[in-house]
CSV table of C-alpha atoms in Angstrom, one decimal:
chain,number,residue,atom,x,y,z
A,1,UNK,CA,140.6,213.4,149.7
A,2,UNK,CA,140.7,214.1,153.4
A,3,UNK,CA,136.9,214.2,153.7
A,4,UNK,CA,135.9,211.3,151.8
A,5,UNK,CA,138.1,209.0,153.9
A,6,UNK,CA,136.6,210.8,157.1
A,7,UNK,CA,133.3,210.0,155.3
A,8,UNK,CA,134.1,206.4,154.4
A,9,UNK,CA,136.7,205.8,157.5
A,10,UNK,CA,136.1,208.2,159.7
A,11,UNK,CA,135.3,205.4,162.6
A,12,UNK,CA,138.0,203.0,161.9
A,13,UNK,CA,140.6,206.1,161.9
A,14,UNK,CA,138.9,206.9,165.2
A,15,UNK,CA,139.2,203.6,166.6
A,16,UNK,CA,142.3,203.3,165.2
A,17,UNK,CA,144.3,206.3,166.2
A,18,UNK,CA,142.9,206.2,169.9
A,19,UNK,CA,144.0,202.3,170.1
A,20,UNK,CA,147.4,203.1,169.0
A,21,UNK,CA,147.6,206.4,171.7
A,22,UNK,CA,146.3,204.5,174.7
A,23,UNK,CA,149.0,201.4,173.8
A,24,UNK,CA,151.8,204.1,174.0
A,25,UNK,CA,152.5,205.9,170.8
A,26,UNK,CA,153.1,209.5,170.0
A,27,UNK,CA,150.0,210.2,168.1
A,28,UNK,CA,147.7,212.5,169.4
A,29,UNK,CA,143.7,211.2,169.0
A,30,UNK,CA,142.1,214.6,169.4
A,31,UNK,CA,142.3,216.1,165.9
A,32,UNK,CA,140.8,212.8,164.5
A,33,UNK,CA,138.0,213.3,167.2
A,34,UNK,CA,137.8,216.8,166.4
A,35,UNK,CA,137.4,216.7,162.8
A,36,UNK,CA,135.2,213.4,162.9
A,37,UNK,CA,132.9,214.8,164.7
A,38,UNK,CA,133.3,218.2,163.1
A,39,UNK,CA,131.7,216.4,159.9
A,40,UNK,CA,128.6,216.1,161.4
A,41,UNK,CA,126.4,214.3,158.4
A,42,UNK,CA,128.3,211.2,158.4
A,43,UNK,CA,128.4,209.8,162.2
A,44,UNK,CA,126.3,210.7,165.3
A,45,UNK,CA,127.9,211.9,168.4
A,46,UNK,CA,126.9,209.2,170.3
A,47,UNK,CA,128.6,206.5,167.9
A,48,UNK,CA,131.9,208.1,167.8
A,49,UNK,CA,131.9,208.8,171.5
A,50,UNK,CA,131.4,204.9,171.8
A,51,UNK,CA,134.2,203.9,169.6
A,52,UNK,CA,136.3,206.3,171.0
A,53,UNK,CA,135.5,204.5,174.8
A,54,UNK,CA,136.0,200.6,173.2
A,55,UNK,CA,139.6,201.5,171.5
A,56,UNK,CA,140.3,203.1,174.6
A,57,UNK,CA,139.4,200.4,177.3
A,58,UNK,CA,141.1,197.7,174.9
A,59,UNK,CA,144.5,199.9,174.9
A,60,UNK,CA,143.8,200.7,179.0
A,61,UNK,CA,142.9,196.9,179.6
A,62,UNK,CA,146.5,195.7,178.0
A,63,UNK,CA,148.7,198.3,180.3
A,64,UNK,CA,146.6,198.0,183.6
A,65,UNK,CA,146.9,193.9,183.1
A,66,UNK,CA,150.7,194.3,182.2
A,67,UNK,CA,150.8,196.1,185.3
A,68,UNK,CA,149.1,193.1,187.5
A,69,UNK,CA,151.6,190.9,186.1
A,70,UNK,CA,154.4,192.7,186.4
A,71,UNK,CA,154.1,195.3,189.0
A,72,UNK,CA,156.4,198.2,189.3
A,73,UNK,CA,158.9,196.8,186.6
A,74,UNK,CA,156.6,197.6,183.9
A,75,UNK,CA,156.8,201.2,184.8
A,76,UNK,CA,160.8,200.8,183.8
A,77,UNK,CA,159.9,199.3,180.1
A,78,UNK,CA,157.5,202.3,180.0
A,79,UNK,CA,159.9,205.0,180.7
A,80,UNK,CA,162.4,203.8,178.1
A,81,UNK,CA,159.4,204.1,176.0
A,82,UNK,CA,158.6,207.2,176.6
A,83,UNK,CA,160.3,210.5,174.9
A,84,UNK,CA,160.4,212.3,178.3
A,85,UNK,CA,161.0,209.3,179.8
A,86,UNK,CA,163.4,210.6,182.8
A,87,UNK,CA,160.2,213.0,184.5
A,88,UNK,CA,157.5,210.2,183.5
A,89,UNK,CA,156.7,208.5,186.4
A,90,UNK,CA,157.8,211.5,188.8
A,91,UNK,CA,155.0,213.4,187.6
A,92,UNK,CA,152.6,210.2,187.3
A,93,UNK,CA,153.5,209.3,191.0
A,94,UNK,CA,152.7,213.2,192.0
A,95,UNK,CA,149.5,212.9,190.6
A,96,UNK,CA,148.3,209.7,192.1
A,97,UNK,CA,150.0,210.9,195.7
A,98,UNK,CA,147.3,213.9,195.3
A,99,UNK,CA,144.2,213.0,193.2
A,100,UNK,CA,144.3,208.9,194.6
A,101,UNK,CA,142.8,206.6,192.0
A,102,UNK,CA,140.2,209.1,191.1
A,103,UNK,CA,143.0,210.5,188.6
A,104,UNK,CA,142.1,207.4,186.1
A,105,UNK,CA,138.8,209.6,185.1
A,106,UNK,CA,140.9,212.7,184.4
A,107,UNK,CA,144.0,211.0,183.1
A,108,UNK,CA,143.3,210.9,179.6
A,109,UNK,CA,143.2,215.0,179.4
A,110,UNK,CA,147.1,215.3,180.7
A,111,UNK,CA,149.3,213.8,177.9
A,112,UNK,CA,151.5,210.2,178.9
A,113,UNK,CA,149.2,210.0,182.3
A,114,UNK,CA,147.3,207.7,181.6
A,115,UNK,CA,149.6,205.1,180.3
A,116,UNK,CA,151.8,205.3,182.8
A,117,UNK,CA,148.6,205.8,186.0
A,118,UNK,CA,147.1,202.6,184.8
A,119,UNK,CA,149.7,199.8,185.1
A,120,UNK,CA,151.0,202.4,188.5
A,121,UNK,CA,147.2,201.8,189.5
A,122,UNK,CA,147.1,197.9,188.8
A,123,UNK,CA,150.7,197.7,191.0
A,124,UNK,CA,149.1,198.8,193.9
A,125,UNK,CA,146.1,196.7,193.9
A,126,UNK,CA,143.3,198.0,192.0
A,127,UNK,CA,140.4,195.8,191.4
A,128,UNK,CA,139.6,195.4,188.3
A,129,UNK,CA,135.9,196.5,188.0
A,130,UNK,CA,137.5,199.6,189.8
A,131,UNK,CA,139.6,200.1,187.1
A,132,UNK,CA,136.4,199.8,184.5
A,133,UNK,CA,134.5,201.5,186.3
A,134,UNK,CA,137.1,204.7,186.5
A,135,UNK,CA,138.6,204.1,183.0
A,136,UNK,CA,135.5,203.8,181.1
A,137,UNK,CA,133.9,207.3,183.0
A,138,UNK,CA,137.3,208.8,181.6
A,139,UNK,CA,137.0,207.7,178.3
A,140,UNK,CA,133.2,208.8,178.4
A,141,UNK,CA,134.4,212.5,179.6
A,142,UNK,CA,137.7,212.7,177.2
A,143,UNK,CA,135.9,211.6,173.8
A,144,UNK,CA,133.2,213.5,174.6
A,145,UNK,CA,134.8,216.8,175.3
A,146,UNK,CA,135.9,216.4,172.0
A,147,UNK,CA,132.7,215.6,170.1
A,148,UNK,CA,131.0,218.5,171.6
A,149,UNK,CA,134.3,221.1,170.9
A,150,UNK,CA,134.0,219.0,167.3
A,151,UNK,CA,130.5,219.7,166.8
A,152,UNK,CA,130.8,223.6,168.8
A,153,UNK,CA,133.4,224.9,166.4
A,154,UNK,CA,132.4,223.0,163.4
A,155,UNK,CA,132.5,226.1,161.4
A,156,UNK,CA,136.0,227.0,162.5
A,157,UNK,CA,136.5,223.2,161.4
A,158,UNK,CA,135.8,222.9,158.2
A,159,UNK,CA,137.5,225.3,156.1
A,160,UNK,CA,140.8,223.5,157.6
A,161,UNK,CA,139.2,220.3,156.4
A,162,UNK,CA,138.3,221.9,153.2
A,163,UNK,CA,141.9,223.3,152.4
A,164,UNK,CA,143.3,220.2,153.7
A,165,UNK,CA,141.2,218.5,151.1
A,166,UNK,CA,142.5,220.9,148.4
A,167,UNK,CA,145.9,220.1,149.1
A,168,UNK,CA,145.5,216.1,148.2
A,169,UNK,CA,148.4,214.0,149.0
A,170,UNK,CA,150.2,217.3,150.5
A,171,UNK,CA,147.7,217.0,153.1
A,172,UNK,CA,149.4,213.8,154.5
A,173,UNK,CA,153.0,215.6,154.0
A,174,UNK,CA,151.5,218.3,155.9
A,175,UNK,CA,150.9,215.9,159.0
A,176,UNK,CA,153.4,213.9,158.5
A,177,UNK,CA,156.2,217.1,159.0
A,178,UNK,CA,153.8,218.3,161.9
A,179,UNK,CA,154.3,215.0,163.8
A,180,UNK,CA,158.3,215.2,162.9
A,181,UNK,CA,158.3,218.5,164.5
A,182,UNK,CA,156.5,217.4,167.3
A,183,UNK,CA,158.5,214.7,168.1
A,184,UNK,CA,161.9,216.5,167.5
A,185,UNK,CA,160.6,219.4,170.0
A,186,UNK,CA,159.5,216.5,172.8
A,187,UNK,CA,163.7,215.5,172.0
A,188,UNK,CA,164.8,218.7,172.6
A,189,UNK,CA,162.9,219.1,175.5
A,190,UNK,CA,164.9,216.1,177.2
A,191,UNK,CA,167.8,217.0,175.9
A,192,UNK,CA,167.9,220.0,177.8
A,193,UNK,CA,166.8,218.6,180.8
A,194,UNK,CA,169.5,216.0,180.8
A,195,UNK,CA,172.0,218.9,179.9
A,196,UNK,CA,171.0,221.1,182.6
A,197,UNK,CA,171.6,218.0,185.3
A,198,UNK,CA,174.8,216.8,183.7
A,199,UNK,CA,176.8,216.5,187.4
A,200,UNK,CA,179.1,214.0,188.6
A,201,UNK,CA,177.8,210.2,189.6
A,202,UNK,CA,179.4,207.8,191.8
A,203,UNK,CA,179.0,203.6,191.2
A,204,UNK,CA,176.9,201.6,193.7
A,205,UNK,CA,180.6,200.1,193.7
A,206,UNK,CA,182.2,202.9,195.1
A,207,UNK,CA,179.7,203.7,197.2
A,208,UNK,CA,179.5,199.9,198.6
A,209,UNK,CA,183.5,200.1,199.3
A,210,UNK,CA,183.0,203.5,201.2
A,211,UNK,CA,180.4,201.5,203.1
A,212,UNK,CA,182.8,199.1,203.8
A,213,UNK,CA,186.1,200.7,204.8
A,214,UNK,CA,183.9,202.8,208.1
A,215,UNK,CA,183.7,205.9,205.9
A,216,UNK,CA,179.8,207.0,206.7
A,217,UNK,CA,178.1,209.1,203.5
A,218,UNK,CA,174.5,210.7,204.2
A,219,UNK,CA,172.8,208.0,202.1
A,220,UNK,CA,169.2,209.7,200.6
A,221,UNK,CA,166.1,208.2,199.3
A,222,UNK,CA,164.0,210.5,196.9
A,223,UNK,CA,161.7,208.1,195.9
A,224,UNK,CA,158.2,209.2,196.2
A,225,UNK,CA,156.0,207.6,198.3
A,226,UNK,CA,154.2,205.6,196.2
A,227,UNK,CA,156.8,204.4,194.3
A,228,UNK,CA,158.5,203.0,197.6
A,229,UNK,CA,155.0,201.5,198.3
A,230,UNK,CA,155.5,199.6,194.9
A,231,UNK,CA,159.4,198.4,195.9
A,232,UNK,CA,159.2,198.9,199.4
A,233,UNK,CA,163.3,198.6,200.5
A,234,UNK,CA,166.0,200.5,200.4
A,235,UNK,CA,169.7,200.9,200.6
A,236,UNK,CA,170.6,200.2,204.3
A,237,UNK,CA,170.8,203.5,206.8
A,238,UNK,CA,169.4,205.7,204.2
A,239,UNK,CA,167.0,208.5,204.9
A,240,UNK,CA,164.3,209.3,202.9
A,241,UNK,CA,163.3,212.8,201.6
A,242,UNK,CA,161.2,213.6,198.6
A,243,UNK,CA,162.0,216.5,196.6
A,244,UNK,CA,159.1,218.7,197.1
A,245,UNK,CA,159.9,218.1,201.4
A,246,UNK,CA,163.6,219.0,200.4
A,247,UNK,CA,163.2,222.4,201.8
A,248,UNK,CA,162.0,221.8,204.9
A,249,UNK,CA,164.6,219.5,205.7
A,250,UNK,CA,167.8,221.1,205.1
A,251,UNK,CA,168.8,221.6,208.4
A,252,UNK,CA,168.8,218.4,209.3
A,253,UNK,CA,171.3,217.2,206.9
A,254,UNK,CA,174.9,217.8,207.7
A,255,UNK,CA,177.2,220.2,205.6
A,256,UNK,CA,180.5,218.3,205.4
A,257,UNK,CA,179.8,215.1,204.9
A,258,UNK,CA,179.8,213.5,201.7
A,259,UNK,CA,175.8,213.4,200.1
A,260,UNK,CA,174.7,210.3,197.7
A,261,UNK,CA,171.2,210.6,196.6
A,262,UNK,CA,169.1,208.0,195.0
A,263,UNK,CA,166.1,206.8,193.2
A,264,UNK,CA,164.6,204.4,190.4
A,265,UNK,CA,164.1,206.5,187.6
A,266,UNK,CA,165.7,207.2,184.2
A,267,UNK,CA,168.7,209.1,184.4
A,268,UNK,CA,168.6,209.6,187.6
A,269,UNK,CA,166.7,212.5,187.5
A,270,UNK,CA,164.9,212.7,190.8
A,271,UNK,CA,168.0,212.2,192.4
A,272,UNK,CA,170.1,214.8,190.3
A,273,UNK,CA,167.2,217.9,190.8
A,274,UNK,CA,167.5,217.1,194.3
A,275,UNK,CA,171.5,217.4,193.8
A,276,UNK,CA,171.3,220.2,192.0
A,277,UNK,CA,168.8,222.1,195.1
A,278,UNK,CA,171.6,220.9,197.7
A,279,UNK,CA,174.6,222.8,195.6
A,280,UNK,CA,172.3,225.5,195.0
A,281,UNK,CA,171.9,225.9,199.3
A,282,UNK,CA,175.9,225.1,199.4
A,283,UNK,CA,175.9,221.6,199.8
A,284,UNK,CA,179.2,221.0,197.9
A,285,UNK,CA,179.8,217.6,198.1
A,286,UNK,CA,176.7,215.8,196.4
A,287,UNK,CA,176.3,213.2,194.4
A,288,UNK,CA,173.7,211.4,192.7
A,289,UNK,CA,174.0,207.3,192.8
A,290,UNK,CA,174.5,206.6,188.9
A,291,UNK,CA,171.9,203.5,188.5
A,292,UNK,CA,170.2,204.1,191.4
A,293,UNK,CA,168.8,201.8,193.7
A,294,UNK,CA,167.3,199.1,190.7
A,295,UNK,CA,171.9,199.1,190.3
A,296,UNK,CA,172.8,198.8,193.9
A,297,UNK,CA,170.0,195.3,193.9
A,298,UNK,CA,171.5,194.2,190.7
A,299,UNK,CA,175.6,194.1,192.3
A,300,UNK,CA,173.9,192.2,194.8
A,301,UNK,CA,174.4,194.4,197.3
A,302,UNK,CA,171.9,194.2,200.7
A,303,UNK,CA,168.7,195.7,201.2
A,304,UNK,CA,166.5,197.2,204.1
A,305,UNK,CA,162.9,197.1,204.3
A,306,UNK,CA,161.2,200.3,204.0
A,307,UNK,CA,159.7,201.2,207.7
């Protein structure tokens, strides 16, 4: 069963499964590659690779001109997407503050990069034929990595495709409890995160009348760079510090004064790691801001222009 629709749609399936990846969805391309090219009577090497890079550039295309329309916003709708939505564009915005936007041609081999680099790419200005010109070398690389390891272990390859085969319609069961359990382990994942952060939040509200009455909290930004490039204000008075200069730093901050960190992330999870580092050096009265600075500009309340 399984190798006569590789035989028959082994293409379409490729096209297919990488489109639906590269728009977002949990469903890893790579095996499909793999075993496509595994066949090796059916399809050359060169045909898959280019189907692989056309589904890929049409999926790329749609988030990296979502990103030009709607700038740092659409990284937001991604998040909420996403199943480890609250480290998403942390780790996205680490790798573009290191790699630059070289990263789009090596994006594709680190799992939810790419979806999130492009549109983070197209916010801060990109030109488009850069982005073709990056995306499509990418897509070239990651599709065929995956012919040659297709074609390299072939061998290896088939007798899974030939038991898979044998099993029939328990071949699809097979995958379909494979993706459940992959999906429930990416849940359990965040759900330990999130438990491991669980720490007492105070309102933009509260925080606003604080402001207001003379009393003077250490006011944080944890943002990383280029996310503050993308939104470039800030709650008034606050001082920035990135998590990974947090060390360097904690002198500087004062011990008995009330702490309120923030950023623009899910959760607040930027801002509660850093919390949780504070406590850990005997900062004891810490606080991440619960909604972060996208709820402070919703109350209305004023903002500063990033220096």
């Amino acid at each position: 069963m399984l190798v006569s629709l590789i035989a028959r749609y082994g293409l379409i399936l490729v096209f297919v499964n990488i489109l639906l990846q590269t728009l977002g969805l949990p469903v890893p391309a790579y095996p499909t590659l793999l075993v496509t090219a595994a066949d090796g009577t059916t399809f050359g090497p060169a045909l898959i690779v280019a189907v692989a890079v056309l589904a890929a550039l049409i999926g790329d295309t749609v988030w990296f001109a979502a990103g030009r329309r709607y700038g740092h916003h659409i990284l937001r709708f991604l998040c909420r997407l996403s199943l480890s939505q609250d480290t998403c564009v942390r780790r996205t915005e680490g790798f573009i503050e290191r790699w630059g936007i070289k990263i789009l041609m090596f994006a594709k081999f680190i799992p939810g990069l790419s979806t999130l680099a492009l549109p983070m790419a197209a916010a801060l200005g990109v030109r488009w034929r850069t982005f073709y010109l990056l995306d499509t070398i990418g897509a070239i690389l990651w599709s065929g990595v995956a012919v040659l390891l297709g074609r390299g272990f072939a061998r290896e390859i088939g007798p899974l495709v030939v038991a898979l085969n044998s099993l029939g319609q328990g071949a699809l069961g097979l995958l379909a409890i494979v993706f459940v359990l992959y999906l429930g382990n990416r849940w359990l994942q965040r759900h330990r995160l999130l438990r491991s952060l669980r720490m007492a939040r105070i309102s933009v509200d509260d925080l606003y009348a604080m402001m207001e009455e003379g009393i003077e909290p250490v006011i944080i930004d944890v943002r990383m760079p280029t996310r503050r490039q993308l939104d470039p204000f800030t709650i008034p008075g606050a001082l920035t510090i990135t998590p990974e200069r947090l060390a360097g730093q904690l002198d500087t901050l004062p011990r008995d004064s009330k702490i309120i960190l923030f950023c623009n992330c899910p959760n607040e999870v930027s801002a509660a790691i850093v919390a949780r580092e504070l406590a850990k050096h005997g900062f004891a009265d810490v606080h991440p801001l619960l909604g972060g600075l996208d709820a402070w500009r919703a109350a209305g309340f004023s903002l500063q222009a990033v220096a």
